[in-house]
């Protein structure tokens, strides 16, 4: 076996609240996610058969080779994904509405058969599952797509503003997922077309410490400054009061 790692941009996606409701709703959301991803890929000329593409029910993993500029993914693919989501949801009621979390990282991965492995794959999956990203969607019920990118991806693909991506629309977060520290930048790309707060998630008032919900999740020493929410303790996540 001669499997070598190669640089890829990795995208991890998950459907919001996919297990809620009836079996028919779950099937609908799974099919809708597949249709949305296929639609976005079809609109991007740089998405070809060299991409890794796996949809497993209510989640998906994509990976683009290093030959695809990262700014193309951050700007063009994310835009087409949002457009495809809008097109699907415009014909649905609230029950059938598809909402998606998307995490993006880049690094060396190994592709073999229908699988992909590497640190970037793990990091993207953790960020996609982060409470900070979930909170962003809970607090912004008018948007269907929430994106989080790693610090490295942000530095390489967002800071310079290539392809029209505005770094001011991103919010830094620090979180803990399954016992591991994660940091990233959250972006709500559809918000830029709705005025107000640009693409930045609404943060509301300063997050306050709350008692731990169990032995694995605690909130301590959380600070908010502008578009930045930072936890200063190794055991924490970002929290927003339910009544906001």
CSV table of C-alpha atoms in Angstrom, one decimal:
chain,number,residue,atom,x,y,z
A,1,UNK,CA,0.0,0.0,0.0
A,2,UNK,CA,1.4,3.4,-1.0
A,3,UNK,CA,-1.0,5.9,0.3
A,4,UNK,CA,0.6,9.3,0.5
A,5,UNK,CA,-0.9,12.5,2.1
A,6,UNK,CA,-1.7,15.4,-0.2
A,7,UNK,CA,-2.9,18.9,0.7
A,8,UNK,CA,-6.7,19.5,0.5
A,9,UNK,CA,-9.3,21.9,1.7
A,10,UNK,CA,-11.8,19.9,3.8
A,11,UNK,CA,-15.4,20.8,4.3
A,12,UNK,CA,-17.6,19.2,6.9
A,13,UNK,CA,-21.4,19.7,6.8
A,14,UNK,CA,-24.2,18.7,9.1
A,15,UNK,CA,-27.9,19.2,9.0
A,16,UNK,CA,-29.5,21.1,11.9
A,17,UNK,CA,-32.1,19.2,13.9
A,18,UNK,CA,-32.2,16.4,11.4
A,19,UNK,CA,-33.5,13.8,13.8
A,20,UNK,CA,-36.5,15.8,15.0
A,21,UNK,CA,-39.9,15.1,13.6
A,22,UNK,CA,-41.2,12.3,11.5
A,23,UNK,CA,-39.4,9.7,9.5
A,24,UNK,CA,-40.6,11.4,6.3
A,25,UNK,CA,-39.1,14.7,7.4
A,26,UNK,CA,-35.8,13.0,8.1
A,27,UNK,CA,-35.8,11.5,4.6
A,28,UNK,CA,-36.7,14.8,3.0
A,29,UNK,CA,-33.8,16.6,4.8
A,30,UNK,CA,-31.3,13.9,3.8
A,31,UNK,CA,-32.3,14.2,0.1
A,32,UNK,CA,-32.4,18.0,0.3
A,33,UNK,CA,-28.8,18.1,1.6
A,34,UNK,CA,-27.6,15.9,-1.2
A,35,UNK,CA,-29.5,18.0,-3.7
A,36,UNK,CA,-28.1,21.3,-2.3
A,37,UNK,CA,-24.5,20.1,-2.4
A,38,UNK,CA,-24.8,18.7,-5.9
A,39,UNK,CA,-26.3,22.0,-7.0
A,40,UNK,CA,-23.5,24.0,-5.5
A,41,UNK,CA,-20.8,21.8,-7.0
A,42,UNK,CA,-22.5,22.0,-10.4
A,43,UNK,CA,-22.3,25.8,-10.4
A,44,UNK,CA,-18.6,25.8,-9.6
A,45,UNK,CA,-16.4,25.2,-12.6
A,46,UNK,CA,-13.4,24.4,-10.3
A,47,UNK,CA,-15.3,21.5,-8.7
A,48,UNK,CA,-14.4,18.5,-10.7
A,49,UNK,CA,-13.9,14.7,-10.3
A,50,UNK,CA,-10.7,15.4,-8.3
A,51,UNK,CA,-12.8,16.5,-5.4
A,52,UNK,CA,-13.7,14.0,-2.6
A,53,UNK,CA,-17.5,14.0,-2.1
A,54,UNK,CA,-19.3,11.8,0.4
A,55,UNK,CA,-22.8,12.4,1.7
A,56,UNK,CA,-24.0,10.1,4.5
A,57,UNK,CA,-27.6,11.0,5.3
A,58,UNK,CA,-27.7,14.2,7.3
A,59,UNK,CA,-23.9,15.0,7.0
A,60,UNK,CA,-21.3,15.3,4.3
A,61,UNK,CA,-17.6,15.6,3.8
A,62,UNK,CA,-16.0,17.3,0.8
A,63,UNK,CA,-12.4,17.9,0.0
A,64,UNK,CA,-10.9,20.0,-2.7
A,65,UNK,CA,-7.3,19.5,-3.9
A,66,UNK,CA,-4.7,22.2,-3.3
A,67,UNK,CA,-5.0,23.2,-7.0
A,68,UNK,CA,-8.3,24.9,-6.1
A,69,UNK,CA,-7.6,28.3,-4.5
A,70,UNK,CA,-8.9,28.4,-1.0
A,71,UNK,CA,-10.5,31.8,-1.6
A,72,UNK,CA,-12.6,30.2,-4.4
A,73,UNK,CA,-14.0,27.8,-1.8
A,74,UNK,CA,-14.6,30.5,0.8
A,75,UNK,CA,-16.3,32.9,-1.6
A,76,UNK,CA,-17.7,31.0,-4.6
A,77,UNK,CA,-18.6,27.6,-3.3
A,78,UNK,CA,-20.1,29.0,-0.1
A,79,UNK,CA,-22.1,31.5,-2.1
A,80,UNK,CA,-23.4,28.7,-4.4
A,81,UNK,CA,-24.2,26.6,-1.4
A,82,UNK,CA,-26.2,29.4,0.1
A,83,UNK,CA,-28.0,30.0,-3.2
A,84,UNK,CA,-28.9,26.3,-3.5
A,85,UNK,CA,-30.2,26.3,0.1
A,86,UNK,CA,-32.3,29.3,-0.6
A,87,UNK,CA,-33.8,27.7,-3.8
A,88,UNK,CA,-34.7,24.5,-1.9
A,89,UNK,CA,-36.1,26.3,1.1
A,90,UNK,CA,-38.1,28.8,-0.9
A,91,UNK,CA,-40.5,25.9,-1.7
A,92,UNK,CA,-40.7,24.6,1.8
A,93,UNK,CA,-42.6,25.4,5.0
A,94,UNK,CA,-40.8,25.6,8.3
A,95,UNK,CA,-41.0,21.9,8.9
A,96,UNK,CA,-39.2,21.1,5.7
A,97,UNK,CA,-36.7,23.8,5.9
A,98,UNK,CA,-33.0,22.7,5.6
A,99,UNK,CA,-30.4,24.5,7.7
A,100,UNK,CA,-26.7,23.6,7.5
A,101,UNK,CA,-23.6,23.9,9.6
A,102,UNK,CA,-20.4,24.1,7.6
A,103,UNK,CA,-16.8,23.9,8.8
A,104,UNK,CA,-13.7,24.4,6.7
A,105,UNK,CA,-10.0,23.6,7.3
A,106,UNK,CA,-7.1,22.7,5.1
A,107,UNK,CA,-4.1,20.3,5.5
A,108,UNK,CA,-2.6,17.1,4.3
A,109,UNK,CA,-5.1,14.2,4.0
A,110,UNK,CA,-5.0,10.6,2.7
A,111,UNK,CA,-7.7,9.5,0.3
A,112,UNK,CA,-8.5,5.8,0.0
A,113,UNK,CA,-11.5,4.3,-1.7
A,114,UNK,CA,-14.6,6.1,-0.2
A,115,UNK,CA,-12.7,7.5,2.8
A,116,UNK,CA,-10.5,10.4,3.7
A,117,UNK,CA,-8.3,10.8,6.8
A,118,UNK,CA,-6.2,13.4,8.3
A,119,UNK,CA,-5.9,16.1,11.0
A,120,UNK,CA,-7.8,18.6,8.8
A,121,UNK,CA,-10.7,16.1,8.5
A,122,UNK,CA,-10.9,15.8,12.3
A,123,UNK,CA,-10.6,19.5,13.0
A,124,UNK,CA,-13.4,20.3,10.5
A,125,UNK,CA,-15.6,17.7,12.1
A,126,UNK,CA,-15.0,19.1,15.6
A,127,UNK,CA,-15.7,22.6,14.5
A,128,UNK,CA,-18.9,21.6,12.7
A,129,UNK,CA,-20.1,20.1,16.0
A,130,UNK,CA,-19.1,23.0,18.2
A,131,UNK,CA,-21.6,24.6,20.5
A,132,UNK,CA,-20.4,28.0,19.3
A,133,UNK,CA,-21.6,27.2,15.7
A,134,UNK,CA,-24.8,25.7,17.0
A,135,UNK,CA,-25.4,28.9,19.1
A,136,UNK,CA,-24.9,31.1,16.0
A,137,UNK,CA,-27.8,29.3,14.2
A,138,UNK,CA,-30.0,29.3,17.3
A,139,UNK,CA,-29.5,33.1,17.8
A,140,UNK,CA,-29.9,33.8,14.0
A,141,UNK,CA,-33.1,31.9,13.1
A,142,UNK,CA,-33.4,33.8,9.8
A,143,UNK,CA,-30.3,32.3,8.3
A,144,UNK,CA,-30.0,28.8,6.8
A,145,UNK,CA,-26.2,28.5,6.6
A,146,UNK,CA,-23.6,29.0,9.3
A,147,UNK,CA,-19.9,28.7,8.5
A,148,UNK,CA,-16.9,28.3,10.7
A,149,UNK,CA,-13.3,28.2,9.5
A,150,UNK,CA,-10.1,27.4,11.3
A,151,UNK,CA,-7.7,30.1,12.3
A,152,UNK,CA,-5.2,28.8,9.7
A,153,UNK,CA,-7.8,28.9,6.9
A,154,UNK,CA,-9.0,32.4,8.0
A,155,UNK,CA,-5.4,33.7,7.8
A,156,UNK,CA,-4.8,32.1,4.4
A,157,UNK,CA,-8.1,32.6,2.6
A,158,UNK,CA,-10.1,35.4,4.4
A,159,UNK,CA,-7.8,38.1,5.8
A,160,UNK,CA,-6.8,39.5,2.4
A,161,UNK,CA,-10.4,39.8,1.3
A,162,UNK,CA,-9.9,37.8,-1.9
A,163,UNK,CA,-13.0,37.2,-4.1
A,164,UNK,CA,-14.9,39.7,-2.0
A,165,UNK,CA,-15.0,37.9,1.3
A,166,UNK,CA,-15.0,40.5,4.0
A,167,UNK,CA,-13.0,39.5,7.1
A,168,UNK,CA,-15.1,41.9,9.2
A,169,UNK,CA,-18.1,39.6,8.9
A,170,UNK,CA,-16.3,36.9,10.8
A,171,UNK,CA,-16.5,36.3,14.6
A,172,UNK,CA,-13.7,34.6,16.5
A,173,UNK,CA,-14.8,31.9,18.9
A,174,UNK,CA,-13.0,29.5,21.3
A,175,UNK,CA,-14.7,26.3,22.3
A,176,UNK,CA,-14.2,22.8,23.5
A,177,UNK,CA,-15.6,19.8,21.7
A,178,UNK,CA,-15.3,16.2,23.1
A,179,UNK,CA,-12.6,17.3,25.5
A,180,UNK,CA,-10.5,19.1,22.8
A,181,UNK,CA,-9.9,22.8,22.5
A,182,UNK,CA,-11.0,24.3,19.2
A,183,UNK,CA,-10.9,27.9,17.8
A,184,UNK,CA,-12.3,29.3,14.6
A,185,UNK,CA,-14.1,32.2,12.9
A,186,UNK,CA,-17.8,32.0,12.4
A,187,UNK,CA,-19.5,33.6,9.4
A,188,UNK,CA,-23.1,33.9,8.4
A,189,UNK,CA,-22.7,34.6,4.7
A,190,UNK,CA,-26.4,35.3,3.9
A,191,UNK,CA,-26.5,38.1,6.5
A,192,UNK,CA,-24.5,40.4,4.2
A,193,UNK,CA,-27.5,40.6,1.9
A,194,UNK,CA,-29.9,41.5,4.7
A,195,UNK,CA,-28.3,44.7,6.0
A,196,UNK,CA,-27.7,45.4,9.6
A,197,UNK,CA,-24.9,43.4,11.2
A,198,UNK,CA,-23.2,42.3,7.9
A,199,UNK,CA,-22.3,38.6,8.0
A,200,UNK,CA,-21.3,38.6,11.7
A,201,UNK,CA,-23.5,36.5,14.1
A,202,UNK,CA,-25.5,38.5,16.6
A,203,UNK,CA,-23.7,38.1,19.8
A,204,UNK,CA,-26.2,39.8,22.1
A,205,UNK,CA,-25.1,40.9,25.6
A,206,UNK,CA,-21.8,39.8,27.1
A,207,UNK,CA,-21.9,36.1,27.8
A,208,UNK,CA,-22.1,35.2,31.5
A,209,UNK,CA,-20.8,32.2,33.4
A,210,UNK,CA,-23.3,29.5,34.1
A,211,UNK,CA,-23.1,26.3,36.2
A,212,UNK,CA,-21.9,23.3,34.2
A,213,UNK,CA,-24.6,21.3,32.6
A,214,UNK,CA,-22.6,18.1,33.1
A,215,UNK,CA,-19.1,17.0,33.8
A,216,UNK,CA,-17.8,17.8,30.4
A,217,UNK,CA,-19.2,21.3,29.6
A,218,UNK,CA,-18.4,24.4,31.7
A,219,UNK,CA,-18.4,28.1,31.1
A,220,UNK,CA,-15.8,30.2,32.8
A,221,UNK,CA,-14.1,33.6,32.3
A,222,UNK,CA,-15.8,34.3,28.9
A,223,UNK,CA,-15.0,37.7,27.5
A,224,UNK,CA,-16.6,39.5,24.6
A,225,UNK,CA,-15.1,42.4,22.7
A,226,UNK,CA,-16.6,43.6,19.4
A,227,UNK,CA,-16.8,40.7,17.0
A,228,UNK,CA,-14.7,38.5,19.3
A,229,UNK,CA,-15.8,35.9,21.9
A,230,UNK,CA,-13.0,34.3,23.8
A,231,UNK,CA,-12.9,31.8,26.6
A,232,UNK,CA,-9.9,32.0,28.9
A,233,UNK,CA,-10.3,28.7,30.6
A,234,UNK,CA,-9.6,25.2,29.2
A,235,UNK,CA,-13.1,24.0,30.0
A,236,UNK,CA,-15.7,26.2,28.5
A,237,UNK,CA,-17.9,27.0,25.6
A,238,UNK,CA,-19.7,30.2,24.4
A,239,UNK,CA,-23.0,30.7,26.1
A,240,UNK,CA,-25.9,33.1,25.4
A,241,UNK,CA,-28.9,33.5,27.7
A,242,UNK,CA,-32.0,31.8,26.5
A,243,UNK,CA,-34.1,34.9,26.8
A,244,UNK,CA,-32.1,36.9,24.4
